[in-house]
Amino acid sequence: MNIINYKLLNFLNLLSKEDLTEFKKFICSPIYSLGRNYLPMLEELIKYKNADADKISATDLYNAVYPGKKYSGQTLKNRFSELLKLGEEYIIYKGVKNDIVERDSILTKAYLENRMFKFYESKFKKALSYLELQKTDDKKFADIYSLNLRNLWYLNETEKFDKYFTNIYDHSIYSVSMSLISLFDYGIEFLQQVNLNRKYDHNIVLNIVRKIKYEDIFDKKGINESEILNVVKLYYYLFNAFDNLEQESFYFEARKVFNKISASFSDSYKYKFYMIFIYYCTRMQNLGRKEYHAELFKLYNEKLDNGLITDFTENIFPVNNFRDYVFIGIEMGKPDWVINFIKKYSGYLPKKNRENETNLSYSRVSSYLGDYRKALEYVLKVKPYNYMHYLDASVAKLISYYELDMEEEAFLEIDKLIHYVKSHREISKIHKIYNKNFIKIYSKLLKIKFNPSKKEIVNLEGEFKELKFVTKRDWIREKIKLLKK
């Protein structure tokens, strides 16, 4: 029976060439290896890197590592287990070695445990100064919290009670602020879930945060406006913006706070808040508030100017956020901006959907410019592998067919789209509604175009006005106007 350790082989396969070189040095240290020589075993296992473990002979491996000795399966098992533990020690060492904050945390803890208070005092001051210079995000707050909590123990242990009582008050504000950030963050998430019709019988987070009034807690004399309190205020306004969509002032207050303090944020923290702002504006846009197109366009440009393009590189199902930028650019009447955007950022898209997304984007802007042959040329290059690409491509074809008087092709595409929507269960409910309504109106629009009837046009216009959710609403409205003329 083969006793090769699959877990160990998988671990070694995931190490880079540089890591393997460093790991060899690591296991040669007597501190970690306790005097045992693991290098011959590691060298042999590296020869089998990325090989099928079932095809590795345990006997051959043993004879290569221990030539002339009698085979022992138990010895192999022990060495495999020990080498894997050394691998875990190595990645811990590697992580700590490259993380100044983690190193300082471990060192201050060790100084306190060994009652080396003079060394602790010096390291604590340096560690805190270093942390305060770091970019703002939740990790920075958590690291400062942990460091100050440890310092409270030190002050109490060394009977420095004046400092202890002053610090415990400041620490309490910091601790409460972190709790509020967590509550508001969860609150925003749950409000987004409510919008997606996901509800909980008793949501303790929403019950708590709806009772919080920032002004009643923090707008008091004696409480200084610190970095973390400004972040609490930002979260407070954002939560209330989502919870009270009719009171838009909360959103704009959040934007003011963000603009005031975001220069100190880490890129990931800026990105997080931009995505929350974008989600809010998209909600308002979906409620029919067209003025939020301009706000979205502004947010997109700010985000791009900050170099925050993580969402383009992610392989998000069913489609990347890239398409939203194209839609808003077109909605704002900025075709040159859209073309430059596609050229500059399409290369960041995941390889899997890059070509489809790029061709769909060029098709949209060509359609906006009235070049329907070019739009059709681009969309015919699309090879959909998910439902959003299929729906987008099909609707784009139908618009070009209509504009180019390609009646037969249009009716064939309608049949394909109807069948696709019916047979693909993975299509989200809202997209089914939008596209079914589009098909219904478009089919009648097409028939009227080639067989004009004043009565049918009036009926179609009335039917269209009754529909709340329909894709390409502006295009349909324009076509009905032209038919009426």
GROMACS .gro file of C-alpha atoms in nm:
model
  485
    1MET     CA    1   0.000   0.000   0.000
    2ASN     CA    2   0.133   0.345  -0.095
    3ILE     CA    3   0.178   0.571   0.209
    4ILE     CA    4   0.291   0.889   0.032
    5ASN     CA    5   0.159   1.193   0.221
    6TYR     CA    6  -0.070   1.374  -0.026
    7LYS     CA    7  -0.103   1.678   0.199
    8LEU     CA    8   0.274   1.726   0.214
    9LEU     CA    9   0.308   1.694  -0.164
   10ASN     CA   10   0.028   1.946  -0.220
   11PHE     CA   11   0.197   2.184   0.024
   12LEU     CA   12   0.531   2.159  -0.160
   13ASN     CA   13   0.359   2.201  -0.498
   14LEU     CA   14   0.214   2.534  -0.382
   15LEU     CA   15   0.554   2.673  -0.278
   16SER     CA   16   0.730   2.892  -0.533
   17LYS     CA   17   1.084   2.823  -0.649
   18GLU     CA   18   1.210   3.100  -0.420
   19ASP     CA   19   1.012   2.961  -0.126
   20LEU     CA   20   1.157   2.613  -0.176
   21THR     CA   21   1.509   2.759  -0.170
   22GLU     CA   22   1.432   2.943   0.155
   23PHE     CA   23   1.256   2.637   0.301
   24LYS     CA   24   1.570   2.429   0.247
   25LYS     CA   25   1.769   2.682   0.453
   26PHE     CA   26   1.494   2.690   0.715
   27ILE     CA   27   1.493   2.313   0.781
   28CYS     CA   28   1.870   2.313   0.817
   29SER     CA   29   1.841   2.531   1.129
   30PRO     CA   30   1.885   2.320   1.446
   31ILE     CA   31   1.630   2.547   1.620
   32TYR     CA   32   1.354   2.404   1.403
   33SER     CA   33   1.489   2.065   1.295
   34LEU     CA   34   1.610   1.965   1.646
   35GLY     CA   35   1.922   1.817   1.493
   36ARG     CA   36   1.751   1.586   1.241
   37ASN     CA   37   1.858   1.617   0.876
   38TYR     CA   38   1.542   1.659   0.663
   39LEU     CA   39   1.722   1.792   0.356
   40PRO     CA   40   1.768   1.455   0.174
   41MET     CA   41   1.395   1.380   0.213
   42LEU     CA   42   1.297   1.724   0.087
   43GLU     CA   43   1.536   1.704  -0.210
   44GLU     CA   44   1.381   1.372  -0.317
   45LEU     CA   45   1.023   1.497  -0.276
   46ILE     CA   46   1.100   1.806  -0.486
   47LYS     CA   47   1.188   1.572  -0.774
   48TYR     CA   48   0.825   1.460  -0.769
   49LYS     CA   49   0.685   1.816  -0.769
   50ASN     CA   50   0.349   1.822  -0.954
   51ALA     CA   51   0.366   1.445  -1.010
   52ASP     CA   52   0.075   1.207  -0.945
   53ALA     CA   53   0.123   1.085  -0.586
   54ASP     CA   54  -0.020   0.741  -0.676
   55LYS     CA   55   0.270   0.685  -0.913
   56ILE     CA   56   0.539   0.759  -0.652
   57SER     CA   57   0.691   0.447  -0.501
   58ALA     CA   58   0.731   0.475  -0.124
   59THR     CA   59   1.000   0.203  -0.132
   60ASP     CA   60   1.207   0.382  -0.397
   61LEU     CA   61   1.175   0.709  -0.205
   62TYR     CA   62   1.287   0.542   0.119
   63ASN     CA   63   1.587   0.373  -0.048
   64ALA     CA   64   1.695   0.705  -0.202
   65VAL     CA   65   1.683   0.884   0.135
   66TYR     CA   66   1.814   0.595   0.350
   67PRO     CA   67   2.038   0.386   0.120
   68GLY     CA   68   2.131   0.044   0.261
   69LYS     CA   69   1.869   0.056   0.541
   70LYS     CA   70   1.571  -0.176   0.580
   71TYR     CA   71   1.245  -0.022   0.460
   72SER     CA   72   1.020   0.117   0.736
   73GLY     CA   73   0.680   0.258   0.646
   74GLN     CA   74   0.643   0.406   0.993
   75THR     CA   75   0.969   0.598   0.957
   76LEU     CA   76   0.843   0.747   0.629
   77LYS     CA   77   0.511   0.845   0.787
   78ASN     CA   78   0.691   1.014   1.077
   79ARG     CA   79   0.928   1.209   0.850
   80PHE     CA   80   0.639   1.318   0.625
   81SER     CA   81   0.443   1.445   0.924
   82GLU     CA   82   0.744   1.625   1.072
   83LEU     CA   83   0.835   1.785   0.738
   84LEU     CA   84   0.479   1.912   0.695
   85LYS     CA   85   0.490   2.069   1.043
   86LEU     CA   86   0.820   2.233   0.950
   87GLY     CA   87   0.648   2.368   0.638
   88GLU     CA   88   0.379   2.524   0.855
   89GLU     CA   89   0.647   2.674   1.080
   90TYR     CA   90   0.816   2.816   0.771
   91ILE     CA   91   0.509   3.000   0.640
   92ILE     CA   92   0.445   3.137   0.992
   93TYR     CA   93   0.806   3.259   1.004
   94LYS     CA   94   0.777   3.405   0.652
   95GLY     CA   95   0.452   3.587   0.739
   96VAL     CA   96   0.587   3.735   1.061
   97LYS     CA   97   0.920   3.824   0.905
   98ASN     CA   98   0.752   4.048   0.647
   99ASP     CA   99   0.488   4.199   0.878
  100ILE     CA  100   0.629   4.476   1.097
  101VAL     CA  101   0.303   4.519   1.289
  102GLU     CA  102   0.279   4.147   1.371
  103ARG     CA  103   0.645   4.138   1.476
  104ASP     CA  104   0.592   4.435   1.709
  105SER     CA  105   0.281   4.272   1.853
  106ILE     CA  106   0.464   3.948   1.929
  107LEU     CA  107   0.763   4.133   2.072
  108THR     CA  108   0.563   4.362   2.304
  109LYS     CA  109   0.370   4.057   2.429
  110ALA     CA  110   0.696   3.868   2.490
  111TYR     CA  111   0.850   4.163   2.678
  112LEU     CA  112   0.548   4.181   2.907
  113GLU     CA  113   0.538   3.807   2.969
  114ASN     CA  114   0.905   3.817   3.065
  115ARG     CA  115   0.851   4.136   3.268
  116MET     CA  116   1.112   4.321   3.063
  117PHE     CA  117   0.929   4.649   3.116
  118LYS     CA  118   1.200   4.893   3.006
  119PHE     CA  119   1.230   4.715   2.673
  120TYR     CA  120   0.848   4.704   2.647
  121GLU     CA  121   0.808   5.081   2.700
  122SER     CA  122   1.047   5.164   2.419
  123LYS     CA  123   0.897   4.910   2.178
  124PHE     CA  124   0.538   5.014   2.261
  125LYS     CA  125   0.605   5.380   2.175
  126LYS     CA  126   0.774   5.287   1.846
  127ALA     CA  127   0.503   5.036   1.756
  128LEU     CA  128   0.223   5.287   1.825
  129SER     CA  129   0.400   5.562   1.628
  130TYR     CA  130   0.446   5.325   1.335
  131LEU     CA  131   0.079   5.222   1.342
  132GLU     CA  132  -0.045   5.581   1.354
  133LEU     CA  133   0.149   5.654   1.034
  134GLN     CA  134  -0.017   5.368   0.846
  135LYS     CA  135  -0.303   5.416   0.602
  136THR     CA  136  -0.645   5.399   0.764
  137ASP     CA  137  -0.851   5.081   0.747
  138ASP     CA  138  -1.017   4.831   0.980
  139LYS     CA  139  -0.692   4.639   1.033
  140LYS     CA  140  -0.514   4.951   1.154
  141PHE     CA  141  -0.794   5.015   1.406
  142ALA     CA  142  -0.779   4.653   1.526
  143ASP     CA  143  -0.398   4.665   1.564
  144ILE     CA  144  -0.409   4.992   1.763
  145TYR     CA  145  -0.688   4.848   1.980
  146SER     CA  146  -0.484   4.535   2.060
  147LEU     CA  147  -0.170   4.735   2.135
  148ASN     CA  148  -0.352   4.973   2.368
  149LEU     CA  149  -0.530   4.687   2.543
  150ARG     CA  150  -0.193   4.529   2.615
  151ASN     CA  151  -0.064   4.865   2.741
  152LEU     CA  152  -0.352   4.887   2.990
  153TRP     CA  153  -0.235   4.557   3.140
  154TYR     CA  154   0.118   4.697   3.164
  155LEU     CA  155   0.003   5.020   3.334
  156ASN     CA  156  -0.202   4.825   3.585
  157GLU     CA  157   0.074   4.575   3.651
  158THR     CA  158   0.331   4.849   3.710
  159GLU     CA  159   0.083   5.047   3.924
  160LYS     CA  160   0.088   5.356   3.701
  161PHE     CA  161  -0.271   5.426   3.790
  162ASP     CA  162  -0.294   5.791   3.675
  163LYS     CA  163  -0.203   5.689   3.322
  164TYR     CA  164  -0.414   5.375   3.353
  165PHE     CA  165  -0.740   5.560   3.426
  166THR     CA  166  -0.676   5.820   3.155
  167ASN     CA  167  -0.596   5.550   2.901
  168ILE     CA  168  -0.891   5.330   2.990
  169TYR     CA  169  -1.128   5.619   2.915
  170ASP     CA  170  -0.966   5.682   2.575
  171HIS     CA  171  -0.961   5.307   2.507
  172SER     CA  172  -1.332   5.280   2.586
  173ILE     CA  173  -1.413   5.537   2.315
  174TYR     CA  174  -1.191   5.350   2.071
  175SER     CA  175  -1.352   5.018   2.162
  176VAL     CA  176  -1.706   5.154   2.127
  177SER     CA  177  -1.613   5.314   1.794
  178MET     CA  178  -1.490   4.981   1.658
  179SER     CA  179  -1.813   4.813   1.770
  180LEU     CA  180  -2.020   5.082   1.599
  181ILE     CA  181  -1.821   5.046   1.278
  182SER     CA  182  -1.891   4.673   1.283
  183LEU     CA  183  -2.262   4.726   1.353
  184PHE     CA  184  -2.308   4.986   1.078
  185ASP     CA  185  -2.110   4.772   0.833
  186TYR     CA  186  -2.334   4.471   0.902
  187GLY     CA  187  -2.636   4.700   0.893
  188ILE     CA  188  -2.555   4.822   0.541
  189GLU     CA  189  -2.506   4.462   0.430
  190PHE     CA  190  -2.843   4.354   0.574
  191LEU     CA  191  -3.022   4.649   0.413
  192GLN     CA  192  -2.877   4.542   0.077
  193GLN     CA  193  -3.002   4.189   0.143
  194VAL     CA  194  -3.350   4.326   0.220
  195ASN     CA  195  -3.344   4.491  -0.123
  196LEU     CA  196  -3.278   4.145  -0.268
  197ASN     CA  197  -3.580   4.008  -0.076
  198ARG     CA  198  -3.369   3.825   0.182
  199LYS     CA  199  -3.508   3.887   0.529
  200TYR     CA  200  -3.457   3.753   0.883
  201ASP     CA  201  -3.727   3.700   1.144
  202HIS     CA  202  -3.534   3.896   1.406
  203ASN     CA  203  -3.240   4.105   1.289
  204ILE     CA  204  -3.069   4.219   1.608
  205VAL     CA  205  -2.819   4.438   1.417
  206LEU     CA  206  -3.087   4.648   1.245
  207ASN     CA  207  -3.281   4.675   1.571
  208ILE     CA  208  -2.975   4.821   1.744
  209VAL     CA  209  -2.835   5.054   1.477
  210ARG     CA  210  -3.171   5.215   1.402
  211LYS     CA  211  -3.171   5.344   1.760
  212ILE     CA  212  -2.824   5.500   1.737
  213LYS     CA  213  -2.802   5.876   1.698
  214TYR     CA  214  -2.444   5.982   1.635
  215GLU     CA  215  -2.504   6.338   1.749
  216ASP     CA  216  -2.639   6.220   2.087
  217ILE     CA  217  -2.332   6.006   2.153
  218PHE     CA  218  -2.030   6.188   2.016
  219ASP     CA  219  -2.114   6.554   1.953
  220LYS     CA  220  -2.024   6.646   2.310
  221LYS     CA  221  -1.763   6.866   2.470
  222GLY     CA  222  -1.456   6.673   2.574
  223ILE     CA  223  -1.476   6.418   2.294
  224ASN     CA  224  -1.222   6.510   2.030
  225GLU     CA  225  -1.293   6.443   1.664
  226SER     CA  226  -1.047   6.160   1.603
  227GLU     CA  227  -0.974   5.955   1.293
  228ILE     CA  228  -1.182   5.660   1.407
  229LEU     CA  229  -1.479   5.881   1.508
  230ASN     CA  230  -1.484   6.033   1.160
  231VAL     CA  231  -1.504   5.681   1.016
  232VAL     CA  232  -1.792   5.604   1.256
  233LYS     CA  233  -1.967   5.919   1.131
  234LEU     CA  234  -1.912   5.810   0.770
  235TYR     CA  235  -2.067   5.469   0.840
  236TYR     CA  236  -2.354   5.631   1.033
  237TYR     CA  237  -2.451   5.851   0.739
  238LEU     CA  238  -2.415   5.567   0.491
  239PHE     CA  239  -2.635   5.331   0.693
  240ASN     CA  240  -2.905   5.595   0.724
  241ALA     CA  241  -2.879   5.675   0.352
  242PHE     CA  242  -2.972   5.314   0.272
  243ASP     CA  243  -3.230   5.293   0.548
  244ASN     CA  244  -3.401   5.620   0.450
  245LEU     CA  245  -3.383   5.643   0.071
  246GLU     CA  246  -3.622   5.938   0.072
  247GLN     CA  247  -3.376   6.142   0.284
  248GLU     CA  248  -3.092   6.193   0.037
  249SER     CA  249  -2.911   6.435   0.270
  250PHE     CA  250  -2.760   6.135   0.451
  251TYR     CA  251  -2.583   6.025   0.133
  252PHE     CA  252  -2.441   6.370   0.063
  253GLU     CA  253  -2.328   6.408   0.425
  254ALA     CA  254  -2.146   6.076   0.388
  255ARG     CA  255  -1.978   6.206   0.072
  256LYS     CA  256  -1.864   6.520   0.257
  257VAL     CA  257  -1.709   6.315   0.540
  258PHE     CA  258  -1.544   6.080   0.289
  259ASN     CA  259  -1.394   6.367   0.089
  260LYS     CA  260  -1.260   6.516   0.412
  261ILE     CA  261  -1.085   6.204   0.546
  262SER     CA  262  -1.028   5.962   0.255
  263ALA     CA  263  -0.677   6.091   0.175
  264SER     CA  264  -0.552   5.890   0.474
  265PHE     CA  265  -0.736   5.570   0.369
  266SER     CA  266  -0.567   5.260   0.232
  267ASP     CA  267  -0.657   5.178  -0.129
  268SER     CA  268  -0.867   4.881  -0.019
  269TYR     CA  269  -1.060   5.103   0.226
  270LYS     CA  270  -1.122   5.369  -0.041
  271TYR     CA  271  -1.236   5.097  -0.279
  272LYS     CA  272  -1.478   4.959  -0.019
  273PHE     CA  273  -1.649   5.296   0.034
  274TYR     CA  274  -1.658   5.379  -0.337
  275MET     CA  275  -1.840   5.051  -0.399
  276ILE     CA  276  -2.094   5.134  -0.124
  277PHE     CA  277  -2.150   5.482  -0.277
  278ILE     CA  278  -2.190   5.325  -0.622
  279TYR     CA  279  -2.438   5.070  -0.494
  280TYR     CA  280  -2.647   5.346  -0.334
  281CYS     CA  281  -2.653   5.554  -0.653
  282THR     CA  282  -2.746   5.247  -0.856
  283ARG     CA  283  -3.038   5.188  -0.619
  284MET     CA  284  -3.155   5.545  -0.666
  285GLN     CA  285  -3.111   5.518  -1.043
  286ASN     CA  286  -3.322   5.199  -1.047
  287LEU     CA  287  -3.592   5.391  -0.862
  288GLY     CA  288  -3.611   5.625  -1.159
  289ARG     CA  289  -3.388   5.903  -1.025
  290LYS     CA  290  -3.202   5.995  -1.344
  291GLU     CA  291  -3.005   6.272  -1.173
  292TYR     CA  292  -2.799   5.997  -1.010
  293HIS     CA  293  -2.649   5.911  -1.350
  294ALA     CA  294  -2.430   6.220  -1.309
  295GLU     CA  295  -2.338   6.124  -0.952
  296LEU     CA  296  -2.246   5.772  -1.065
  297PHE     CA  297  -2.035   5.912  -1.349
  298LYS     CA  298  -1.858   6.137  -1.098
  299LEU     CA  299  -1.793   5.843  -0.863
  300TYR     CA  300  -1.658   5.628  -1.146
  301ASN     CA  301  -1.415   5.900  -1.250
  302GLU     CA  302  -1.298   5.959  -0.892
  303LYS     CA  303  -1.246   5.586  -0.846
  304LEU     CA  304  -1.049   5.556  -1.170
  305ASP     CA  305  -0.838   5.864  -1.084
  306ASN     CA  306  -0.746   5.688  -0.759
  307GLY     CA  307  -0.631   5.382  -0.957
  308LEU     CA  308  -0.897   5.162  -0.793
  309ILE     CA  309  -0.973   4.903  -1.059
  310THR     CA  310  -0.985   4.579  -0.860
  311ASP     CA  311  -1.341   4.515  -0.978
  312PHE     CA  312  -1.220   4.496  -1.341
  313THR     CA  313  -0.970   4.221  -1.266
  314GLU     CA  314  -1.217   4.001  -1.074
  315ASN     CA  315  -1.388   3.714  -1.251
  316ILE     CA  316  -1.735   3.807  -1.124
  317PHE     CA  317  -2.033   3.595  -1.235
  318PRO     CA  318  -2.224   3.659  -1.452
  319VAL     CA  319  -2.050   3.980  -1.567
  320ASN     CA  320  -1.781   4.218  -1.456
  321ASN     CA  321  -1.862   4.573  -1.330
  322PHE     CA  322  -1.688   4.701  -1.644
  323ARG     CA  323  -2.020   4.717  -1.835
  324ASP     CA  324  -2.169   4.961  -1.581
  325TYR     CA  325  -1.903   5.221  -1.663
  326VAL     CA  326  -1.985   5.188  -2.034
  327PHE     CA  327  -2.360   5.224  -1.970
  328ILE     CA  328  -2.319   5.537  -1.757
  329GLY     CA  329  -2.072   5.696  -2.000
  330ILE     CA  330  -2.324   5.647  -2.282
  331GLU     CA  331  -2.612   5.766  -2.061
  332MET     CA  332  -2.414   6.084  -1.992
  333GLY     CA  333  -2.359   6.138  -2.366
  334LYS     CA  334  -1.981   6.087  -2.342
  335PRO     CA  335  -1.891   5.848  -2.629
  336ASP     CA  336  -1.528   5.966  -2.644
  337TRP     CA  337  -1.494   5.901  -2.271
  338VAL     CA  338  -1.637   5.551  -2.322
  339ILE     CA  339  -1.401   5.470  -2.610
  340ASN     CA  340  -1.098   5.590  -2.410
  341PHE     CA  341  -1.221   5.392  -2.109
  342ILE     CA  342  -1.248   5.071  -2.315
  343LYS     CA  343  -0.901   5.120  -2.463
  344LYS     CA  344  -0.740   5.198  -2.127
  345TYR     CA  345  -0.905   4.941  -1.901
  346SER     CA  346  -1.029   4.644  -2.108
  347GLY     CA  347  -0.683   4.487  -2.081
  348TYR     CA  348  -0.739   4.442  -1.706
  349LEU     CA  349  -1.044   4.220  -1.759
  350PRO     CA  350  -1.003   3.846  -1.686
  351LYS     CA  351  -0.892   3.664  -1.999
  352LYS     CA  352  -1.205   3.446  -1.994
  353ASN     CA  353  -1.448   3.731  -2.062
  354ARG     CA  354  -1.218   4.005  -2.196
  355GLU     CA  355  -1.299   3.962  -2.566
  356ASN     CA  356  -1.676   3.934  -2.513
  357GLU     CA  357  -1.691   4.234  -2.278
  358THR     CA  358  -1.476   4.447  -2.509
  359ASN     CA  359  -1.682   4.366  -2.819
  360LEU     CA  360  -2.009   4.428  -2.634
  361SER     CA  361  -1.875   4.763  -2.511
  362TYR     CA  362  -1.770   4.877  -2.859
  363SER     CA  363  -2.105   4.759  -2.994
  364ARG     CA  364  -2.291   4.973  -2.736
  365VAL     CA  365  -2.098   5.289  -2.813
  366SER     CA  366  -2.127   5.231  -3.191
  367SER     CA  367  -2.504   5.191  -3.148
  368TYR     CA  368  -2.518   5.515  -2.949
  369LEU     CA  369  -2.331   5.693  -3.231
  370GLY     CA  370  -2.584   5.559  -3.483
  371ASP     CA  371  -2.335   5.331  -3.660
  372TYR     CA  372  -2.553   5.019  -3.643
  373ARG     CA  373  -2.353   4.822  -3.899
  374LYS     CA  374  -2.043   4.866  -3.686
  375ALA     CA  375  -2.244   4.780  -3.374
  376LEU     CA  376  -2.368   4.460  -3.541
  377GLU     CA  377  -2.017   4.375  -3.658
  378TYR     CA  378  -1.889   4.392  -3.299
  379VAL     CA  379  -2.178   4.202  -3.139
  380LEU     CA  380  -2.156   3.916  -3.390
  381LYS     CA  381  -1.803   3.850  -3.258
  382VAL     CA  382  -1.944   3.779  -2.910
  383LYS     CA  383  -1.943   3.412  -2.805
  384PRO     CA  384  -2.151   3.406  -2.485
  385TYR     CA  385  -2.065   3.164  -2.206
  386ASN     CA  386  -2.305   3.310  -1.947
  387TYR     CA  387  -2.659   3.442  -1.951
  388MET     CA  388  -2.577   3.814  -1.918
  389HIS     CA  389  -2.348   3.809  -2.221
  390TYR     CA  390  -2.614   3.621  -2.416
  391LEU     CA  391  -2.894   3.861  -2.318
  392ASP     CA  392  -2.681   4.171  -2.383
  393ALA     CA  393  -2.567   4.040  -2.720
  394SER     CA  394  -2.915   3.934  -2.828
  395VAL     CA  395  -3.072   4.272  -2.740
  396ALA     CA  396  -2.786   4.453  -2.919
  397LYS     CA  397  -2.847   4.241  -3.231
  398LEU     CA  398  -3.220   4.312  -3.223
  399ILE     CA  399  -3.161   4.688  -3.207
  400SER     CA  400  -2.920   4.677  -3.502
  401TYR     CA  401  -3.157   4.453  -3.703
  402TYR     CA  402  -3.442   4.698  -3.640
  403GLU     CA  403  -3.237   5.003  -3.740
  404LEU     CA  404  -3.098   4.829  -4.050
  405ASP     CA  405  -3.442   4.701  -4.164
  406MET     CA  406  -3.330   4.338  -4.128
  407GLU     CA  407  -3.679   4.207  -4.056
  408GLU     CA  408  -3.620   3.834  -4.109
  409GLU     CA  409  -3.306   3.830  -3.894
  410ALA     CA  410  -3.490   4.020  -3.621
  411PHE     CA  411  -3.778   3.769  -3.600
  412LEU     CA  412  -3.532   3.477  -3.593
  413GLU     CA  413  -3.339   3.643  -3.309
  414ILE     CA  414  -3.664   3.704  -3.115
  415ASP     CA  415  -3.741   3.329  -3.130
  416LYS     CA  416  -3.390   3.245  -3.009
  417LEU     CA  417  -3.413   3.491  -2.721
  418ILE     CA  418  -3.758   3.367  -2.612
  419HIS     CA  419  -3.633   3.008  -2.609
  420TYR     CA  420  -3.314   3.104  -2.421
  421VAL     CA  421  -3.500   3.293  -2.146
  422LYS     CA  422  -3.745   3.005  -2.101
  423SER     CA  423  -3.484   2.729  -2.089
  424HIS     CA  424  -3.214   2.885  -1.867
  425ARG     CA  425  -3.308   2.869  -1.501
  426GLU     CA  426  -2.991   3.044  -1.388
  427ILE     CA  427  -3.119   3.376  -1.525
  428SER     CA  428  -3.211   3.599  -1.232
  429LYS     CA  429  -3.579   3.685  -1.188
  430ILE     CA  430  -3.533   4.059  -1.247
  431HIS     CA  431  -3.343   4.001  -1.573
  432LYS     CA  432  -3.614   3.764  -1.694
  433ILE     CA  433  -3.876   4.032  -1.630
  434TYR     CA  434  -3.674   4.306  -1.807
  435ASN     CA  435  -3.606   4.091  -2.113
  436LYS     CA  436  -3.954   3.936  -2.141
  437ASN     CA  437  -4.104   4.285  -2.140
  438PHE     CA  438  -3.851   4.398  -2.400
  439ILE     CA  439  -3.938   4.104  -2.627
  440LYS     CA  440  -4.311   4.177  -2.594
  441ILE     CA  441  -4.277   4.546  -2.684
  442TYR     CA  442  -4.005   4.496  -2.945
  443SER     CA  443  -4.206   4.230  -3.133
  444LYS     CA  444  -4.503   4.465  -3.166
  445LEU     CA  445  -4.275   4.756  -3.253
  446LEU     CA  446  -4.121   4.551  -3.534
  447LYS     CA  447  -4.458   4.450  -3.678
  448ILE     CA  448  -4.585   4.810  -3.671
  449LYS     CA  449  -4.267   4.935  -3.841
  450PHE     CA  450  -4.328   4.715  -4.144
  451ASN     CA  451  -4.710   4.733  -4.125
  452PRO     CA  452  -4.793   5.080  -3.987
  453SER     CA  453  -5.118   5.127  -3.796
  454LYS     CA  454  -5.206   5.442  -3.600
  455LYS     CA  455  -5.433   5.244  -3.366
  456GLU     CA  456  -5.163   4.983  -3.297
  457ILE     CA  457  -4.908   5.258  -3.224
  458VAL     CA  458  -5.139   5.420  -2.967
  459ASN     CA  459  -5.207   5.080  -2.804
  460LEU     CA  460  -4.836   5.001  -2.797
  461GLU     CA  461  -4.753   5.335  -2.636
  462GLY     CA  462  -5.014   5.274  -2.365
  463GLU     CA  463  -4.888   4.923  -2.301
  464PHE     CA  464  -4.528   5.046  -2.285
  465LYS     CA  465  -4.612   5.316  -2.028
  466GLU     CA  466  -4.766   5.051  -1.801
  467LEU     CA  467  -4.444   4.850  -1.786
  468LYS     CA  468  -4.213   4.934  -1.498
  469PHE     CA  469  -3.925   4.705  -1.590
  470VAL     CA  470  -3.810   4.688  -1.950
  471THR     CA  471  -3.460   4.695  -2.092
  472LYS     CA  472  -3.360   4.965  -2.345
  473ARG     CA  473  -3.650   5.182  -2.232
  474ASP     CA  474  -3.511   5.505  -2.383
  475TRP     CA  475  -3.451   5.343  -2.722
  476ILE     CA  476  -3.806   5.199  -2.731
  477ARG     CA  477  -3.956   5.535  -2.633
  478GLU     CA  478  -3.766   5.705  -2.916
  479LYS     CA  479  -3.881   5.445  -3.172
  480ILE     CA  480  -4.246   5.488  -3.068
  481LYS     CA  481  -4.213   5.867  -3.109
  482LEU     CA  482  -4.073   5.821  -3.459
  483LEU     CA  483  -4.355   5.585  -3.554
  484LYS     CA  484  -4.614   5.836  -3.432
  485LYS     CA  485  -4.462   6.103  -3.657
   0.00000   0.00000   0.00000
